[in-house]
Short mmCIF file of C-alpha atoms in Angstrom, two decimals:
data_model
loop_
_atom_site.label_atom_id
_atom_site.label_comp_id
_atom_site.label_asym_id
_atom_site.label_seq_id
_atom_site.Cartn_x
_atom_site.Cartn_y
_atom_site.Cartn_z
CA MET A 511 -51.61 52.33 -18.50
CA PHE A 512 -50.42 49.02 -18.78
CA ASP A 513 -53.32 47.33 -20.30
CA ARG A 514 -53.31 49.86 -22.67
CA LEU A 515 -49.91 49.32 -23.59
CA ILE A 516 -50.28 45.29 -24.33
CA ARG A 517 -53.94 45.88 -26.00
CA MET A 518 -51.33 47.51 -28.57
CA PRO A 519 -48.31 45.57 -29.59
CA VAL A 520 -46.75 48.36 -31.17
CA ALA A 521 -46.18 49.86 -28.07
CA LEU A 522 -44.46 47.60 -26.48
CA THR A 523 -41.40 47.44 -30.03
CA VAL A 524 -41.08 51.70 -28.34
CA PRO A 525 -38.14 50.98 -26.16
CA THR A 526 -35.82 48.76 -28.23
CA PHE A 527 -36.68 51.16 -31.63
CA ALA A 528 -35.58 54.05 -29.25
CA LEU A 529 -32.49 52.28 -28.62
CA LEU A 530 -31.82 51.23 -32.24
CA LEU A 531 -32.41 54.29 -33.20
CA VAL A 532 -30.17 56.48 -30.90
CA VAL A 533 -27.48 54.42 -30.63
CA PHE A 534 -26.79 52.85 -33.43
CA GLY A 535 -30.08 54.37 -36.31
CA ILE A 536 -28.99 57.50 -36.67
CA PRO A 537 -24.57 57.35 -36.33
CA ILE A 538 -25.38 54.25 -39.57
CA ALA A 539 -27.05 57.16 -41.18
CA SER A 540 -24.08 59.74 -40.82
CA LEU A 541 -21.63 57.63 -41.48
CA PHE A 542 -23.22 56.90 -44.92
CA PHE A 543 -23.48 60.53 -45.37
CA THR A 544 -19.59 60.76 -44.09
CA SER A 545 -18.92 58.58 -46.93
CA LEU A 546 -20.49 60.69 -49.57
CA ASN A 547 -18.54 63.79 -48.58
CA ALA A 548 -21.87 65.03 -47.49
CA PRO A 549 -23.33 68.47 -47.69
CA ASN A 550 -21.21 68.27 -50.83
CA PHE A 551 -22.19 65.07 -51.91
CA SER A 552 -19.22 63.00 -53.84
CA LEU A 553 -17.70 60.31 -54.44
CA ILE A 554 -14.01 61.57 -53.88
CA ASN A 555 -13.92 58.97 -50.97
CA TYR A 556 -14.60 56.08 -52.33
CA GLN A 557 -12.96 56.77 -55.76
CA ALA A 558 -9.75 57.19 -53.08
CA PHE A 559 -10.45 53.74 -51.79
CA PHE A 560 -10.41 51.79 -55.15
CA ALA A 561 -7.62 53.63 -56.83
CA GLN A 562 -4.97 51.82 -54.28
CA SER A 563 -4.64 48.60 -54.83
CA ALA A 564 -3.65 47.07 -51.74
CA ASN A 565 -7.30 48.35 -50.89
CA ILE A 566 -8.49 46.23 -53.37
CA ARG A 567 -6.46 43.18 -53.11
CA VAL A 568 -7.82 43.60 -48.81
CA LEU A 569 -11.47 43.44 -49.70
CA PHE A 570 -11.12 40.59 -51.92
CA GLN A 571 -8.95 38.56 -49.43
CA THR A 572 -11.77 39.80 -46.65
CA VAL A 573 -14.53 38.37 -48.82
CA GLU A 574 -12.40 35.41 -50.25
CA VAL A 575 -11.46 34.17 -46.15
CA SER A 576 -14.87 35.27 -44.89
CA VAL A 577 -16.53 32.15 -47.86
CA VAL A 578 -13.59 29.70 -47.24
CA ALA A 579 -13.95 29.39 -43.44
CA THR A 580 -17.77 29.42 -44.19
CA MET A 581 -17.80 26.86 -46.09
CA ILE A 582 -15.44 25.27 -43.60
CA CYS A 583 -18.14 25.49 -41.06
CA LEU A 584 -20.70 24.14 -43.62
CA ILE A 585 -18.59 21.10 -44.53
CA VAL A 586 -17.46 20.87 -40.57
CA GLY A 587 -21.23 21.79 -39.29
CA TYR A 588 -23.57 20.13 -41.43
CA PRO A 589 -22.26 16.25 -40.09
CA THR A 590 -22.30 17.47 -36.47
CA ALA A 591 -25.27 18.79 -36.17
CA TYR A 592 -27.10 15.52 -37.69
CA LEU A 593 -25.38 13.10 -35.55
CA ILE A 594 -26.15 15.95 -32.61
CA VAL A 595 -29.97 15.34 -33.82
CA THR A 596 -29.35 11.87 -34.58
CA ALA A 597 -28.54 11.16 -30.99
CA SER A 598 -30.67 10.39 -27.98
CA LYS A 599 -32.08 12.58 -25.78
CA LYS A 600 -29.31 12.43 -23.24
CA GLN A 601 -26.83 12.82 -25.50
CA ARG A 602 -27.77 15.14 -27.51
CA MET A 603 -28.93 17.95 -24.88
CA ALA A 604 -24.93 17.30 -23.63
CA LEU A 605 -23.19 18.20 -26.72
CA ILE A 606 -25.54 20.79 -27.06
CA ALA A 607 -24.22 21.95 -24.28
CA LEU A 608 -20.81 21.20 -25.48
CA VAL A 609 -20.85 22.90 -28.41
CA ILE A 610 -22.51 26.40 -26.46
CA ILE A 611 -19.74 26.72 -24.02
CA PRO A 612 -16.48 27.25 -26.57
CA TYR A 613 -19.23 30.24 -28.04
CA LEU A 614 -19.52 31.97 -24.87
CA THR A 615 -16.02 31.60 -23.26
CA SER A 616 -13.77 35.12 -25.23
CA GLY A 617 -12.53 34.98 -28.27
CA LEU A 618 -9.58 36.73 -27.49
CA ALA A 619 -9.34 34.02 -24.96
CA ARG A 620 -9.82 31.58 -27.56
CA THR A 621 -7.46 33.04 -29.95
CA TYR A 622 -4.61 33.68 -27.44
CA ALA A 623 -4.73 29.17 -27.50
CA TRP A 624 -4.85 28.99 -30.80
CA ILE A 625 -1.47 31.40 -30.32
CA VAL A 626 0.16 28.89 -27.51
CA ILE A 627 -1.09 26.08 -29.85
CA LEU A 628 -0.29 26.41 -33.33
CA GLY A 629 3.08 28.94 -32.27
CA ASP A 630 6.72 27.54 -33.27
CA ARG A 631 7.31 26.08 -29.15
CA GLY A 632 3.17 25.78 -29.00
CA VAL A 633 1.95 21.91 -28.01
CA ILE A 634 2.05 20.66 -31.35
CA ASN A 635 5.17 21.39 -32.61
CA ASN A 636 6.96 20.47 -29.54
CA LEU A 637 5.23 17.03 -29.43
CA LEU A 638 6.15 16.65 -33.28
CA LEU A 639 9.80 16.84 -31.13
CA GLN A 640 9.86 14.90 -29.22
CA ILE A 641 8.99 12.40 -31.15
CA GLY A 642 11.76 12.98 -34.19
CA LEU A 643 9.12 13.27 -36.55
CA ILE A 644 10.40 17.08 -37.13
CA SER A 645 13.80 18.02 -36.44
CA SER A 646 12.66 22.10 -36.82
CA PRO A 647 9.71 23.43 -35.77
CA LEU A 648 6.74 23.53 -38.68
CA PRO A 649 5.20 27.21 -39.63
CA LEU A 650 1.88 26.67 -38.31
CA ILE A 651 0.88 30.21 -37.49
CA TYR A 652 1.17 33.55 -39.43
CA ASN A 653 -0.60 32.10 -42.77
CA ARG A 654 -3.74 31.60 -43.64
CA THR A 655 -4.25 28.45 -42.43
CA ALA A 656 -4.03 29.59 -39.00
CA VAL A 657 -6.13 31.94 -39.51
CA TYR A 658 -9.07 29.57 -41.25
CA VAL A 659 -7.84 27.65 -38.22
CA GLY A 660 -8.28 30.06 -35.72
CA MET A 661 -12.21 31.59 -37.03
CA VAL A 662 -13.59 28.45 -37.89
CA HIS A 663 -13.14 27.39 -34.28
CA ILE A 664 -14.71 30.93 -32.62
CA MET A 665 -17.24 30.34 -36.28
CA LEU A 666 -18.46 26.65 -35.91
CA PRO A 667 -20.80 27.05 -33.19
CA LEU A 668 -22.85 29.69 -34.91
CA MET A 669 -23.13 27.23 -38.01
CA ILE A 670 -24.11 24.05 -35.85
CA LEU A 671 -27.33 26.11 -33.86
CA PRO A 672 -28.63 27.03 -36.69
CA LEU A 673 -28.51 23.71 -38.42
CA VAL A 674 -29.85 21.77 -34.87
CA SER A 675 -32.80 24.62 -34.61
CA THR A 676 -33.71 23.51 -38.09
CA MET A 677 -32.99 19.31 -37.97
CA MET A 678 -35.13 19.18 -35.33
CA GLY A 679 -38.47 20.59 -36.67
CA ILE A 680 -38.11 18.07 -39.77
CA ASP A 681 -40.73 14.54 -39.26
CA ARG A 682 -38.03 11.52 -39.39
CA SER A 683 -41.32 9.64 -40.64
CA LEU A 684 -40.50 11.29 -44.29
CA VAL A 685 -36.71 9.18 -44.30
CA ALA A 686 -37.82 6.26 -43.03
CA ALA A 687 -41.08 6.62 -45.30
CA ALA A 688 -38.51 6.77 -48.47
CA ARG A 689 -36.87 3.93 -47.41
CA SER A 690 -39.16 1.76 -46.91
CA MET A 691 -40.07 2.54 -50.98
CA GLY A 692 -36.85 1.32 -51.66
CA ALA A 693 -34.17 4.42 -51.46
CA ARG A 694 -31.13 4.21 -50.55
CA PRO A 695 -30.15 5.94 -47.20
CA LEU A 696 -28.07 8.44 -49.82
CA THR A 697 -30.90 9.01 -51.81
CA ALA A 698 -33.51 9.49 -48.96
CA PHE A 699 -31.16 12.24 -47.73
CA ARG A 700 -30.57 14.00 -51.08
CA ARG A 701 -34.69 13.48 -51.81
CA VAL A 702 -35.96 14.12 -48.11
CA PHE A 703 -33.46 15.25 -45.40
CA LEU A 704 -31.71 18.16 -47.02
CA PRO A 705 -33.68 20.23 -48.95
CA LEU A 706 -36.10 20.15 -45.86
CA SER A 707 -33.08 21.35 -43.99
CA LEU A 708 -31.94 24.20 -46.38
CA PRO A 709 -33.03 26.71 -43.73
CA GLY A 710 -31.17 25.83 -41.43
CA VAL A 711 -27.76 25.40 -44.15
CA ARG A 712 -28.81 29.45 -45.44
CA SER A 713 -29.25 31.06 -41.90
CA GLY A 714 -26.24 29.39 -40.54
CA CYS A 715 -23.96 30.72 -43.95
CA LEU A 716 -25.52 33.47 -43.51
CA LEU A 717 -24.84 34.50 -40.22
CA VAL A 718 -20.86 33.05 -40.02
CA PHE A 719 -19.76 34.75 -43.76
CA VAL A 720 -21.38 38.69 -42.36
CA PHE A 721 -19.99 37.27 -38.51
CA CYS A 722 -16.00 36.92 -40.52
CA LEU A 723 -16.43 39.79 -42.91
CA GLY A 724 -16.46 42.58 -39.42
CA PHE A 725 -13.38 39.92 -38.41
CA TYR A 726 -10.22 41.36 -37.11
CA ILE A 727 -8.43 39.69 -33.56
CA THR A 728 -8.21 36.63 -35.05
CA PRO A 729 -6.91 37.16 -38.44
CA ALA A 730 -4.33 40.36 -36.86
CA ALA A 731 -2.88 37.31 -34.28
CA LEU A 732 -3.31 34.44 -36.07
CA GLY A 733 -2.10 35.22 -39.95
CA GLY A 734 1.10 36.94 -40.87
CA LEU A 735 0.94 40.62 -43.02
CA ARG A 736 -0.69 39.18 -46.34
CA ASP A 737 -3.34 38.05 -44.44
CA ALA A 738 -5.08 41.62 -42.93
CA MET A 739 -8.92 42.01 -43.61
CA LEU A 740 -10.49 45.20 -44.49
CA SER A 741 -11.83 44.88 -41.05
CA THR A 742 -8.33 45.29 -39.63
CA PHE A 743 -7.78 48.55 -41.77
CA ILE A 744 -10.86 50.10 -40.17
CA ALA A 745 -9.41 49.13 -36.42
CA ALA A 746 -6.03 50.26 -37.54
CA GLN A 747 -7.44 53.66 -38.65
CA VAL A 748 -9.89 54.06 -35.11
CA HIS A 749 -6.85 52.82 -33.04
CA SER A 750 -4.01 55.50 -35.08
CA GLN A 751 -5.46 58.75 -37.31
CA PHE A 752 -9.05 58.61 -36.98
CA ASP A 753 -10.16 59.48 -40.47
CA ILE A 754 -13.64 59.51 -40.53
CA SER A 755 -13.80 59.32 -43.87
CA ARG A 756 -12.20 56.56 -45.01
CA ILE A 757 -12.84 54.66 -41.65
CA ALA A 758 -17.38 55.96 -43.49
CA THR A 759 -16.05 54.81 -46.54
CA SER A 760 -14.35 51.06 -45.77
CA ALA A 761 -16.79 50.38 -42.65
CA PHE A 762 -19.34 51.22 -45.71
CA ILE A 763 -18.36 49.41 -48.88
CA LEU A 764 -17.58 45.88 -45.74
CA LEU A 765 -21.54 46.57 -45.11
CA VAL A 766 -22.53 46.92 -48.94
CA ILE A 767 -20.95 43.17 -49.25
CA ALA A 768 -23.01 41.83 -46.20
CA ILE A 769 -26.64 43.23 -47.39
CA VAL A 770 -25.97 42.26 -50.93
CA VAL A 771 -25.13 38.60 -49.39
CA LEU A 772 -27.95 39.09 -47.41
CA SER A 773 -30.98 40.26 -49.65
CA MET A 774 -29.70 37.69 -52.37
CA LEU A 775 -30.27 34.60 -50.32
CA GLY A 776 -32.36 35.90 -46.90
CA LEU A 777 -32.57 35.08 -43.85
CA ASP A 778 -34.04 32.64 -41.26
CA PHE A 779 -34.92 32.55 -37.61
CA SER A 780 -37.76 30.57 -38.05
CA GLY A 781 -36.56 27.32 -37.61
CA THR A 782 -39.59 25.43 -39.70
CA PRO A 783 -38.97 22.96 -41.70
CA GLY A 784 -40.10 22.63 -45.63
CA SER A 785 -38.88 26.85 -46.42
CA GLY A 786 -35.74 25.57 -47.68
CA GLY A 787 -37.38 23.61 -50.40
CA ASN A 788 -40.15 21.50 -51.21
CA PRO A 789 -39.48 17.82 -52.18
CA SER A 790 -42.84 17.08 -53.36
CA ARG A 791 -42.78 19.58 -56.23
CA LYS A 792 -42.41 18.21 -59.54
CA SER A 793 -39.94 19.59 -62.68
CA TRP A 794 -41.18 20.16 -65.47
CA THR A 795 -39.53 16.66 -66.91
CA GLY A 796 -42.24 15.09 -64.89
CA ARG A 797 -44.53 16.35 -66.64
CA ILE A 798 -43.84 14.70 -70.25
CA PRO A 799 -46.33 11.81 -70.71
CA PHE A 800 -43.07 10.00 -72.81
CA ARG A 801 -41.08 10.03 -69.78
CA ARG A 802 -43.65 8.86 -67.41
CA ILE A 803 -43.56 5.77 -69.39
CA LEU A 804 -39.81 5.28 -70.01
CA LYS A 805 -39.32 5.32 -65.81
CA ARG A 806 -41.85 2.54 -65.49
CA CYS A 807 -40.77 0.45 -67.81
CA CYS A 808 -37.05 0.79 -66.04
CA ASP A 809 -38.52 -0.04 -62.73
CA GLU A 810 -39.97 -3.46 -64.43
CA ILE A 811 -37.09 -4.24 -65.55
CA ALA A 812 -34.68 -2.96 -62.52
CA ASP A 813 -37.32 -4.58 -59.72
CA PRO A 814 -35.48 -8.16 -59.89
CA TYR A 815 -32.01 -6.27 -59.23
CA ARG A 816 -33.38 -4.18 -56.68
CA ALA A 817 -35.19 -6.84 -54.72
CA ARG A 818 -31.50 -8.39 -55.07
CA ARG A 819 -29.82 -5.47 -53.33
CA TRP A 820 -32.65 -5.18 -51.07
CA LYS A 821 -31.44 -9.27 -49.27
CA THR A 822 -27.67 -8.03 -49.72
CA GLN A 823 -28.27 -5.27 -47.53
CA LEU A 824 -30.13 -6.71 -45.13
CA TYR A 825 -27.47 -9.65 -45.15
CA HIS A 826 -25.21 -6.82 -44.51
CA ALA A 827 -26.50 -4.23 -41.90
CA GLY A 828 -24.86 -5.51 -38.96
CA THR A 829 -21.59 -4.98 -40.47
CA ASP A 830 -22.57 -1.45 -41.91
CA ARG A 831 -24.58 -0.39 -39.20
CA ASN A 832 -21.02 -1.71 -36.94
CA TRP A 833 -18.87 0.40 -38.81
CA GLY A 834 -20.97 3.44 -39.73
CA LYS A 835 -21.48 4.10 -36.03
CA PHE A 836 -17.54 4.54 -35.09
CA VAL A 837 -17.04 6.43 -37.83
CA LYS A 838 -20.09 8.82 -36.47
CA THR A 839 -18.15 8.32 -33.49
CA VAL A 840 -14.70 9.07 -34.12
CA PHE A 841 -16.27 12.44 -36.19
CA ILE A 842 -18.32 13.83 -32.98
CA ILE A 843 -15.06 13.11 -30.77
CA LEU A 844 -12.60 14.74 -33.39
CA VAL A 845 -14.93 17.93 -33.54
CA MET A 846 -15.62 18.18 -29.89
CA SER A 847 -12.32 17.85 -29.77
CA PHE A 848 -11.55 20.74 -31.98
CA LEU A 849 -13.66 22.88 -30.22
CA LEU A 850 -12.96 22.33 -26.26
CA PHE A 851 -9.56 22.13 -26.71
CA PRO A 852 -8.64 25.70 -26.64
CA GLY A 853 -10.39 25.78 -23.95
CA PHE A 854 -8.58 23.27 -22.18
CA VAL A 855 -4.96 24.28 -22.61
CA VAL A 856 -5.95 27.63 -21.03
CA VAL A 857 -6.92 27.17 -17.75
CA ILE A 858 -4.33 24.41 -17.81
CA MET A 859 -2.06 26.91 -18.42
CA SER A 860 -3.80 28.91 -15.61
CA PHE A 861 -2.43 26.88 -13.46
CA SER A 862 1.26 27.21 -14.11
CA ALA A 863 3.78 27.02 -11.62
CA GLY A 864 6.63 29.04 -14.20
CA ALA A 865 7.35 32.56 -14.33
CA PHE A 866 5.97 32.87 -17.38
CA LEU A 867 2.07 31.03 -18.96
CA GLU A 868 3.08 27.81 -20.61
CA PHE A 869 1.71 24.58 -21.84
CA PRO A 870 1.84 21.73 -21.18
CA PRO A 871 3.08 23.49 -16.82
CA SER A 872 6.32 22.44 -15.49
CA GLY A 873 4.74 22.61 -12.13
CA PHE A 874 0.95 23.50 -10.96
CA SER A 875 0.75 26.58 -8.91
CA LEU A 876 -2.49 29.25 -7.69
CA GLN A 877 -0.17 31.67 -8.20
CA TRP A 878 -1.78 33.24 -11.16
CA TYR A 879 -4.82 33.04 -9.32
CA ARG A 880 -3.40 34.70 -6.04
CA SER A 881 -2.11 37.48 -8.70
CA PHE A 882 -5.16 37.89 -10.16
CA PHE A 883 -6.95 38.40 -6.48
CA GLY A 884 -4.39 39.71 -4.64
CA ASP A 885 -4.62 43.14 -7.95
CA PRO A 886 -6.95 46.30 -7.36
CA SER A 887 -7.20 46.83 -10.54
CA TRP A 888 -7.61 43.28 -12.17
CA ASN A 889 -11.05 42.91 -9.59
CA GLY A 890 -12.28 46.43 -10.74
CA ALA A 891 -12.02 45.19 -13.56
CA ALA A 892 -13.69 41.56 -12.69
CA LEU A 893 -16.59 43.37 -10.73
CA THR A 894 -17.23 45.95 -13.41
CA SER A 895 -17.13 42.68 -15.74
CA ILE A 896 -19.96 41.34 -14.08
CA GLU A 897 -21.35 44.34 -13.30
CA ILE A 898 -22.14 45.50 -17.11
CA GLY A 899 -23.24 41.87 -18.19
CA ALA A 900 -26.28 41.34 -15.14
CA GLU A 901 -27.25 45.23 -16.42
CA VAL A 902 -27.60 44.37 -20.03
CA ALA A 903 -29.21 40.83 -19.35
CA VAL A 904 -32.10 42.60 -17.80
CA LEU A 905 -32.41 45.37 -20.11
CA SER A 906 -31.67 42.61 -22.65
CA THR A 907 -33.87 40.61 -21.56
CA VAL A 908 -36.98 42.91 -20.73
CA VAL A 909 -37.02 45.04 -23.65
CA GLY A 910 -36.51 41.98 -25.91
CA THR A 911 -38.77 40.02 -24.66
CA LEU A 912 -41.20 42.92 -24.79
CA ALA A 913 -41.10 43.78 -28.23
CA ALA A 914 -41.15 39.69 -28.49
CA PHE A 915 -44.13 40.21 -27.44
CA GLY A 916 -45.46 43.20 -29.68
CA LEU A 917 -44.35 41.79 -32.30
CA SER A 918 -46.18 37.92 -32.22
CA HIS A 919 -49.42 40.15 -31.89
CA MET A 920 -49.21 41.33 -35.43
CA SER A 921 -49.15 40.90 -39.07
CA PRO A 922 -47.43 38.54 -40.12
CA LYS A 923 -45.39 40.66 -42.39
CA VAL A 924 -45.59 43.41 -40.32
CA ARG A 925 -43.89 41.38 -37.73
CA GLY A 926 -40.95 40.09 -40.17
CA LYS A 927 -40.38 43.61 -41.70
CA LEU A 928 -39.67 45.45 -38.21
CA THR A 929 -37.49 41.71 -36.81
CA MET A 930 -35.16 42.47 -39.48
CA ILE A 931 -34.66 45.87 -38.59
CA ILE A 932 -34.08 44.58 -34.77
CA ILE A 933 -31.64 42.19 -35.11
CA THR A 934 -29.64 44.25 -37.97
CA PRO A 935 -26.81 44.39 -34.83
CA ILE A 936 -25.94 40.59 -35.18
CA THR A 937 -26.19 40.64 -39.48
CA PHE A 938 -24.31 43.34 -39.59
CA PRO A 939 -20.09 43.38 -39.22
CA VAL A 940 -19.48 43.91 -35.48
CA ILE A 941 -16.52 46.42 -36.91
CA VAL A 942 -18.83 48.08 -38.62
CA VAL A 943 -22.09 48.10 -35.76
CA GLY A 944 -19.02 49.03 -33.31
CA ILE A 945 -17.76 52.07 -35.30
CA ALA A 946 -22.19 52.87 -35.23
CA ALA A 947 -22.23 53.17 -31.96
CA TYR A 948 -19.28 54.56 -30.96
CA LEU A 949 -20.42 57.68 -32.76
CA GLY A 950 -23.79 57.40 -31.25
CA LEU A 951 -22.90 56.97 -27.34
CA MET A 952 -20.39 60.42 -28.24
CA GLN A 953 -23.32 62.74 -29.27
CA LEU A 954 -24.66 61.30 -25.73
CA GLY A 955 -21.66 62.10 -24.17
CA LEU A 956 -21.36 58.10 -23.03
CA ILE A 957 -17.89 57.32 -24.20
CA ALA A 958 -15.88 55.61 -21.25
CA THR A 959 -18.92 55.51 -19.04
CA LYS A 960 -20.77 52.29 -17.86
CA PRO A 961 -24.27 53.18 -19.13
CA GLY A 962 -22.52 54.00 -22.85
CA ILE A 963 -20.73 50.17 -22.62
CA VAL A 964 -24.22 48.59 -21.29
CA LEU A 965 -26.28 50.21 -24.11
CA ALA A 966 -23.49 49.44 -26.84
CA HIS A 967 -23.92 45.64 -25.68
CA SER A 968 -27.37 45.92 -25.57
CA LEU A 969 -27.78 46.18 -29.04
CA GLY A 970 -27.07 42.79 -29.91
CA ALA A 971 -27.84 41.29 -26.92
CA ILE A 972 -31.82 42.67 -27.66
CA ALA A 973 -31.35 41.03 -30.80
CA ILE A 974 -30.35 37.49 -29.65
CA VAL A 975 -34.21 38.45 -27.28
CA VAL A 976 -35.77 38.73 -29.97
CA VAL A 977 -34.89 36.17 -32.21
CA ILE A 978 -34.87 33.28 -28.81
CA VAL A 979 -38.35 34.17 -27.74
CA SER A 980 -40.28 35.07 -31.18
CA ALA A 981 -39.22 31.43 -31.87
CA THR A 982 -40.72 30.36 -28.39
CA LEU A 983 -44.34 32.63 -29.08
CA ALA A 984 -44.61 31.25 -32.35
CA ASN A 985 -45.22 27.87 -30.89
CA PHE A 986 -47.89 29.44 -28.59
CA ASP A 987 -51.37 27.93 -27.86
CA ARG A 988 -53.27 31.11 -28.02
CA THR A 989 -56.28 29.44 -26.87
CA LEU A 990 -54.70 29.81 -23.49
CA GLU A 991 -55.00 33.98 -23.19
CA ARG A 992 -57.72 33.63 -24.86
CA ALA A 993 -59.24 30.99 -21.38
CA ALA A 994 -57.55 33.34 -19.35
CA ASN A 995 -59.42 36.71 -20.88
CA SER A 996 -63.21 34.77 -21.03
CA MET A 997 -62.09 34.57 -17.13
CA ARG A 998 -61.60 37.86 -16.82
CA ALA A 999 -58.31 37.67 -16.16
CA GLY A 1000 -56.22 41.33 -17.70
CA PRO A 1001 -53.99 41.42 -20.32
CA VAL A 1002 -51.35 41.88 -17.89
CA GLN A 1003 -52.58 39.19 -15.93
CA THR A 1004 -52.80 37.47 -18.33
CA PHE A 1005 -49.34 38.04 -19.46
CA LEU A 1006 -47.54 37.39 -16.25
CA ARG A 1007 -49.31 33.99 -15.49
CA VAL A 1008 -50.17 32.64 -18.50
CA THR A 1009 -47.81 34.48 -21.16
CA LEU A 1010 -44.65 34.37 -19.32
CA PRO A 1011 -44.19 31.12 -17.57
CA LEU A 1012 -44.34 29.63 -20.27
#
């Protein structure tokens, strides 16, 4: 039976699509029909939404905040990823680990840390008051700047990791060849390295933008009343009136924005270089004979100048290299400090000896840990979290690996379409996925149950497993499987003894 399943790639994806359909697909379709006022089918809900100027302002504000946060993540994340890739192997592994650590930390905990850092009596204001630079606290929190700081801190790893994955696949000898032909470092980077890294830029920007569209905890905690986002409005509707028509309409407006951006730019998880642009492709002006002749004449005139400039660059190479290394080191330290400092603040505060959590603590004590482990409700919650995490990990790993293995044996066209369907839970705004999952679990009678929570968390976890395993299988040597089959190993034995370990 298992041999037959492995010989049928589509059958291996059935568990994934069954879970996706029941918990997410059918509810999202139901949500769409609800927004259209089914069964009468009208646009009255959308007309009511756009009839209120406040809703339009919040909608534009949501897009604006998401775009700005994405651009900041790109500006900071691209050079960070480049420095990580160009570092030594040990340094690269350490830096990647430092980027991943804060991403694995709860977003709620990191948001609370920024409240402590940016508050009127927070770390920054207390420091400035003590050294006498200010006489009253600066308004660092409950404004748009605080929202950007919190969102960039949470989303920056999601920008860096796709960039690192893409840059790792770029052949560095191409840049060296451009430099050996007289290209300046900036020119070699702009004409060779940058076009090859565009797939990572596109994937990182799209992921960050879509996730920012669904943010509601960070803007609500760090922003002011004028910094509300559409996701915050949806969450408020869920917690108060639960007007399903308004919720569905707002959710689908947010979803349409995400779908439009995704369809315009696409999403590339392959990490393969070269798809973002072709540096060797000539423009139409390069095919004009007069232009080639003019370029040759200019090159002959400029050759003596280039020779003198090359000698000057060689003479100053040592000094420039030292300054460049210093600037790179300072930059990477600042970025890593930005990512890790909020977590450090939370950890230090947990050892506070005061009656309230404070930073810096007036003294150190284990009182909060004794209170935590001495409270049965906290212990039960911690145990439940561990159980749910373990169950989600096992379920998503097994189901996602089977799906990725099945997809790897399909044609590229079919594989691409099915993969895009599987990863929809991580490419749609979080608030929309949450509402759809809630409706789906409510139909199954699994609301407020452990199996329901496991299924809801597995939606995104399975998508991540499929992306990671598919990337691994893309570089897998299929001749190893054929060699095992030639030695009379069955499909199951080949999978367990050859494919799975690799």
